[in-house]
Structure formats: C-alpha cells, structure tokens
Short mmCIF file of C-alpha atoms in Angstrom, two decimals:
data_model
loop_
_atom_site.label_atom_id
_atom_site.label_comp_id
_atom_site.label_asym_id
_atom_site.label_seq_id
_atom_site.Cartn_x
_atom_site.Cartn_y
_atom_site.Cartn_z
CA UNK A 1 14.25 105.34 4.98
CA UNK A 2 15.89 107.64 7.51
CA UNK A 3 19.16 106.86 9.25
CA UNK A 4 17.34 106.81 12.61
CA UNK A 5 14.93 104.13 11.40
CA UNK A 6 17.81 102.03 10.12
CA UNK A 7 19.38 102.16 13.58
CA UNK A 8 16.09 101.30 15.29
CA UNK A 9 15.54 98.19 13.17
CA UNK A 10 19.08 96.87 13.42
CA UNK A 11 19.15 93.42 15.08
CA UNK A 12 20.75 92.88 18.47
CA UNK A 13 23.82 91.19 16.97
CA UNK A 14 24.70 94.34 15.02
CA UNK A 15 24.40 92.83 11.54
CA UNK A 16 22.20 94.38 8.88
CA UNK A 17 18.82 92.90 8.09
CA UNK A 18 18.19 91.42 4.61
CA UNK A 19 16.95 93.80 1.93
CA UNK A 20 13.37 95.06 2.07
CA UNK A 21 12.47 93.36 -1.22
CA UNK A 22 12.40 90.04 0.64
CA UNK A 23 15.55 88.64 -0.92
CA UNK A 24 17.46 86.29 1.36
CA UNK A 25 21.16 86.43 0.52
CA UNK A 26 23.15 83.18 0.72
CA UNK A 27 25.24 82.78 3.84
CA UNK A 28 27.92 80.48 5.21
CA UNK A 29 27.89 80.68 9.02
CA UNK A 30 30.44 79.54 11.60
CA UNK A 31 29.58 79.39 15.30
CA UNK A 32 32.11 78.52 18.01
CA UNK A 33 31.15 77.14 21.42
CA UNK A 34 34.09 78.47 23.43
CA UNK A 35 33.28 76.79 26.80
CA UNK A 36 32.85 73.38 25.16
CA UNK A 37 35.95 73.57 22.96
CA UNK A 38 38.09 74.76 25.89
CA UNK A 39 36.84 71.98 28.18
CA UNK A 40 37.22 69.21 25.62
CA UNK A 41 40.67 70.43 24.62
CA UNK A 42 41.75 70.09 28.25
CA UNK A 43 40.27 66.60 28.37
CA UNK A 44 41.93 65.27 25.22
CA UNK A 45 45.41 66.53 26.09
CA UNK A 46 45.06 65.80 29.81
CA UNK A 47 46.31 69.24 30.84
CA UNK A 48 45.36 72.87 30.93
CA UNK A 49 45.83 74.36 27.44
CA UNK A 50 48.69 76.78 26.91
CA UNK A 51 49.09 79.45 24.24
CA UNK A 52 50.91 76.87 22.09
CA UNK A 53 48.12 74.30 22.34
CA UNK A 54 45.16 76.61 21.76
CA UNK A 55 43.45 76.85 18.34
CA UNK A 56 44.63 79.50 15.88
CA UNK A 57 41.56 81.49 14.95
CA UNK A 58 43.23 83.19 11.99
CA UNK A 59 43.99 79.81 10.37
CA UNK A 60 40.45 78.60 11.06
CA UNK A 61 39.02 81.77 9.50
CA UNK A 62 41.12 81.20 6.37
CA UNK A 63 39.95 77.57 6.14
CA UNK A 64 36.32 78.57 6.59
CA UNK A 65 36.40 81.33 3.96
CA UNK A 66 38.30 79.11 1.52
CA UNK A 67 35.55 76.50 1.82
CA UNK A 68 32.67 78.90 1.14
CA UNK A 69 29.86 77.29 -0.83
CA UNK A 70 30.22 79.95 -3.56
CA UNK A 71 32.96 82.58 -4.06
CA UNK A 72 30.43 85.43 -3.61
CA UNK A 73 28.59 83.89 -0.66
CA UNK A 74 28.48 86.05 2.44
CA UNK A 75 30.54 84.58 5.28
CA UNK A 76 30.08 85.21 8.98
CA UNK A 77 31.73 83.77 12.09
CA UNK A 78 30.78 84.23 15.72
CA UNK A 79 32.37 83.02 18.94
CA UNK A 80 30.10 82.48 21.95
CA UNK A 81 31.78 82.81 25.33
CA UNK A 82 30.94 82.77 29.03
CA UNK A 83 32.87 85.38 30.99
CA UNK A 84 33.32 84.79 34.74
CA UNK A 85 33.56 88.25 36.36
CA UNK A 86 36.92 87.41 37.94
CA UNK A 87 38.37 86.64 34.48
CA UNK A 88 36.92 89.63 32.62
CA UNK A 89 40.21 91.52 32.48
CA UNK A 90 42.31 88.54 31.35
CA UNK A 91 39.80 87.65 28.62
CA UNK A 92 39.68 91.17 27.19
CA UNK A 93 42.74 90.72 24.95
CA UNK A 94 41.44 87.36 23.69
CA UNK A 95 38.11 88.92 22.73
CA UNK A 96 39.80 91.82 20.95
CA UNK A 97 42.07 89.39 19.08
CA UNK A 98 39.01 87.45 17.88
CA UNK A 99 37.37 90.63 16.63
CA UNK A 100 40.54 91.58 14.77
CA UNK A 101 40.42 88.19 12.98
CA UNK A 102 36.90 88.95 11.71
CA UNK A 103 34.85 87.12 14.36
CA UNK A 104 31.85 88.60 16.10
CA UNK A 105 31.81 87.73 19.80
CA UNK A 106 28.75 87.07 21.96
CA UNK A 107 29.98 87.40 25.53
CA UNK A 108 27.72 86.56 28.45
CA UNK A 109 28.62 86.85 32.14
CA UNK A 110 28.87 83.51 33.90
CA UNK A 111 27.22 84.24 37.23
CA UNK A 112 26.02 80.72 38.11
CA UNK A 113 27.68 77.33 37.67
CA UNK A 114 25.09 76.22 35.12
CA UNK A 115 25.09 79.44 33.06
CA UNK A 116 25.70 78.50 29.43
CA UNK A 117 25.52 80.02 25.96
CA UNK A 118 24.11 77.05 24.01
CA UNK A 119 20.63 78.57 23.64
CA UNK A 120 22.17 81.85 22.47
CA UNK A 121 24.03 79.91 19.78
CA UNK A 122 20.85 78.12 18.69
CA UNK A 123 18.93 81.41 18.65
CA UNK A 124 21.59 83.01 16.44
CA UNK A 125 21.53 80.07 14.03
CA UNK A 126 17.73 80.28 13.87
CA UNK A 127 17.80 84.01 13.14
CA UNK A 128 20.30 83.50 10.32
CA UNK A 129 18.31 80.59 8.89
CA UNK A 130 15.33 82.95 8.54
CA UNK A 131 17.16 86.10 7.40
CA UNK A 132 19.43 84.33 4.88
CA UNK A 133 19.68 81.25 2.71
CA UNK A 134 21.84 79.28 5.10
CA UNK A 135 23.96 77.30 2.66
CA UNK A 136 26.61 76.00 5.07
CA UNK A 137 26.71 75.92 8.86
CA UNK A 138 29.96 75.03 10.65
CA UNK A 139 29.54 74.36 14.37
CA UNK A 140 32.58 74.05 16.60
CA UNK A 141 31.16 72.06 19.53
CA UNK A 142 31.18 68.52 20.85
CA UNK A 143 27.90 69.04 22.72
CA UNK A 144 25.50 66.53 21.21
CA UNK A 145 22.91 66.86 23.98
CA UNK A 146 21.96 70.39 22.91
CA UNK A 147 22.95 70.47 19.25
CA UNK A 148 22.31 67.06 17.67
CA UNK A 149 18.57 67.41 17.04
CA UNK A 150 18.45 71.04 15.81
CA UNK A 151 21.49 70.53 13.58
CA UNK A 152 20.00 67.42 12.00
CA UNK A 153 16.75 69.33 11.41
CA UNK A 154 18.70 72.01 9.55
CA UNK A 155 20.49 69.37 7.50
CA UNK A 156 17.13 67.88 6.50
CA UNK A 157 16.04 71.33 5.31
CA UNK A 158 18.96 71.49 2.87
CA UNK A 159 21.73 73.24 4.82
CA UNK A 160 25.16 71.61 4.71
CA UNK A 161 25.96 71.15 8.41
CA UNK A 162 29.54 70.51 9.48
CA UNK A 163 30.49 69.74 13.08
CA UNK A 164 34.11 70.43 14.02
CA UNK A 165 35.29 69.10 17.37
CA UNK A 166 37.56 66.45 18.86
CA UNK A 167 36.76 62.92 17.73
CA UNK A 168 37.05 61.66 21.32
CA UNK A 169 33.96 63.62 22.38
CA UNK A 170 31.85 64.13 19.25
CA UNK A 171 30.16 60.77 18.84
CA UNK A 172 26.85 62.42 18.01
CA UNK A 173 28.29 63.93 14.85
CA UNK A 174 30.46 60.99 13.85
CA UNK A 175 27.52 58.59 13.99
CA UNK A 176 25.02 60.90 12.30
CA UNK A 177 24.01 60.21 8.71
CA UNK A 178 23.03 63.87 8.25
CA UNK A 179 26.00 65.73 9.72
CA UNK A 180 29.54 65.92 8.38
CA UNK A 181 32.26 65.63 11.01
CA UNK A 182 35.79 67.06 10.92
CA UNK A 183 38.30 66.67 13.71
CA UNK A 184 39.50 70.11 14.69
CA UNK A 185 43.13 69.05 14.40
CA UNK A 186 42.51 68.22 10.73
CA UNK A 187 41.75 71.88 9.95
CA UNK A 188 44.96 73.09 8.25
CA UNK A 189 47.05 75.26 10.58
CA UNK A 190 44.51 75.08 13.43
CA UNK A 191 47.32 74.29 15.89
CA UNK A 192 50.90 75.47 15.80
CA UNK A 193 52.12 71.97 16.68
CA UNK A 194 50.47 68.52 16.92
CA UNK A 195 48.51 68.06 20.11
CA UNK A 196 49.63 65.49 22.66
CA UNK A 197 46.61 63.21 22.28
CA UNK A 198 45.66 59.69 21.30
CA UNK A 199 43.46 59.51 18.21
CA UNK A 200 42.11 56.01 17.74
CA UNK A 201 40.43 57.19 14.54
CA UNK A 202 43.80 58.06 12.99
CA UNK A 203 46.07 55.12 13.86
CA UNK A 204 48.81 54.13 11.41
CA UNK A 205 48.20 50.92 9.47
CA UNK A 206 50.95 49.14 11.40
CA UNK A 207 49.57 50.23 14.75
CA UNK A 208 51.05 52.50 17.41
CA UNK A 209 52.40 52.22 20.93
CA UNK A 210 50.45 54.35 23.41
CA UNK A 211 52.56 55.24 26.44
CA UNK A 212 51.03 55.10 29.95
CA UNK A 213 50.05 58.43 31.47
CA UNK A 214 50.85 57.23 34.99
CA UNK A 215 53.55 54.91 36.26
CA UNK A 216 52.56 51.34 37.12
CA UNK A 217 53.78 51.77 40.71
CA UNK A 218 51.73 54.96 41.17
CA UNK A 219 48.60 53.25 39.86
CA UNK A 220 49.18 50.24 42.15
CA UNK A 221 49.77 52.50 45.16
CA UNK A 222 46.57 54.45 44.46
CA UNK A 223 44.59 51.20 44.31
CA UNK A 224 46.11 49.96 47.56
CA UNK A 225 45.36 53.29 49.28
CA UNK A 226 41.71 53.17 48.19
CA UNK A 227 41.34 49.70 49.70
CA UNK A 228 42.67 50.98 52.99
#
C-alpha cells in the first residue's frame, strides 16, 4: 500500500484504521463533554469556575490509563468542545494544554445558541465501537437526555460503560442498572482542592451542617419585593 493511499483512507479524527486483516484491537475510550461539565461545575459550586476549581486533566489521564481493562489495551481520550468565535483566542492555550496531556480535541464553532457537540461524541463512540473491541467507555457528561439510551445499549453489548459527572446532575447514571457511576470529585487528584459543594450522597454518619447561601434577611426582602 502506498503512502498516498494510507493518507487518503485515514479517518477524519486522524487515528489509524484497524489492520486490513480484519482484527479489531481492544480499546479503552474516554470522551469528555466540555460544555456539560463546565455548566454543571458552575451549578454545583454556585459560581463561575476558576483555575483552582477546574478539573486537572493530567490527573484524570493518569487515573484512566491506570484503570485500563488490560495492561496492553490501547487507550484513547478525546475532549469535545464548542468554541464561540469571541472566545477562540482565550481557549487556544486550553486546547493546546489538553493535547499536551494526550487528549485529542474535537472543536466545533458555536455559531447558534443551540449548537452542541453531543451527536459528534455519539458518532465518535460509534466509530470506535466498530473499528475496535470497545472494552471500556468512560463518558464525562451529566447529560442523560442524549446519552442514557445509547450508553445502555453499549453496556448490553458487553462494553463496560462508566459515567463520570457530578452526582447532583447525573441521576440517569446513578439510577441505571447497566451503567457504573463515579462522581468526578472521587477521581484521585481531579481537583487541586475540595470543591465548595454539598454532596448529599457523601454525608458523614453523624450528619453535617449545611450553611445558608443567602442571608435570611436578604431572602425575606426578596420575597417582600416580589409581592410588591
């Protein structure tokens, strides 16, 4: 086979196709839904994430590789991101950092409010399920509307499917009998410091005091103002 033919048959994601003898190599695949994880992180901490409160992709890569189904299994990780044109320059360093940690990045311009990358993620998973023996799939997303059914179908076919997200917003995975759920904060080293959040699934045996997020007077004043 000539070099030119190899280039012509290379898939759009840049990864090599399986061998021509029909063998499907085993694969552990990680896919990261950047818009969903960013949005849900903001929701659970009640603030815009800072550098200190964002996930550490190097630690997550180490955890993922360490948990490979077999020591020789091929591992691949891809982050899917929407890029608003006005933020293209500021996101450039983030994308390059991801690539330096071993992640492929699928970046799509966000031109309309409802532009999303969920279907691109599902398409990539489908391609890998056909080109490889998909042993383990790790999906970082709390979006049950788009992912619950296809992920459960994969689990029924024999793939170990792990959903990693925040427990506050991942009910679809927590309640599923086919999917394994891990809270993202339980991934070792995923955050430099504990997040400021309330986890009702991880309360101490003796209980815990949960402080108000707004003063009683402010809440009362807001109610009075609404009533006119």
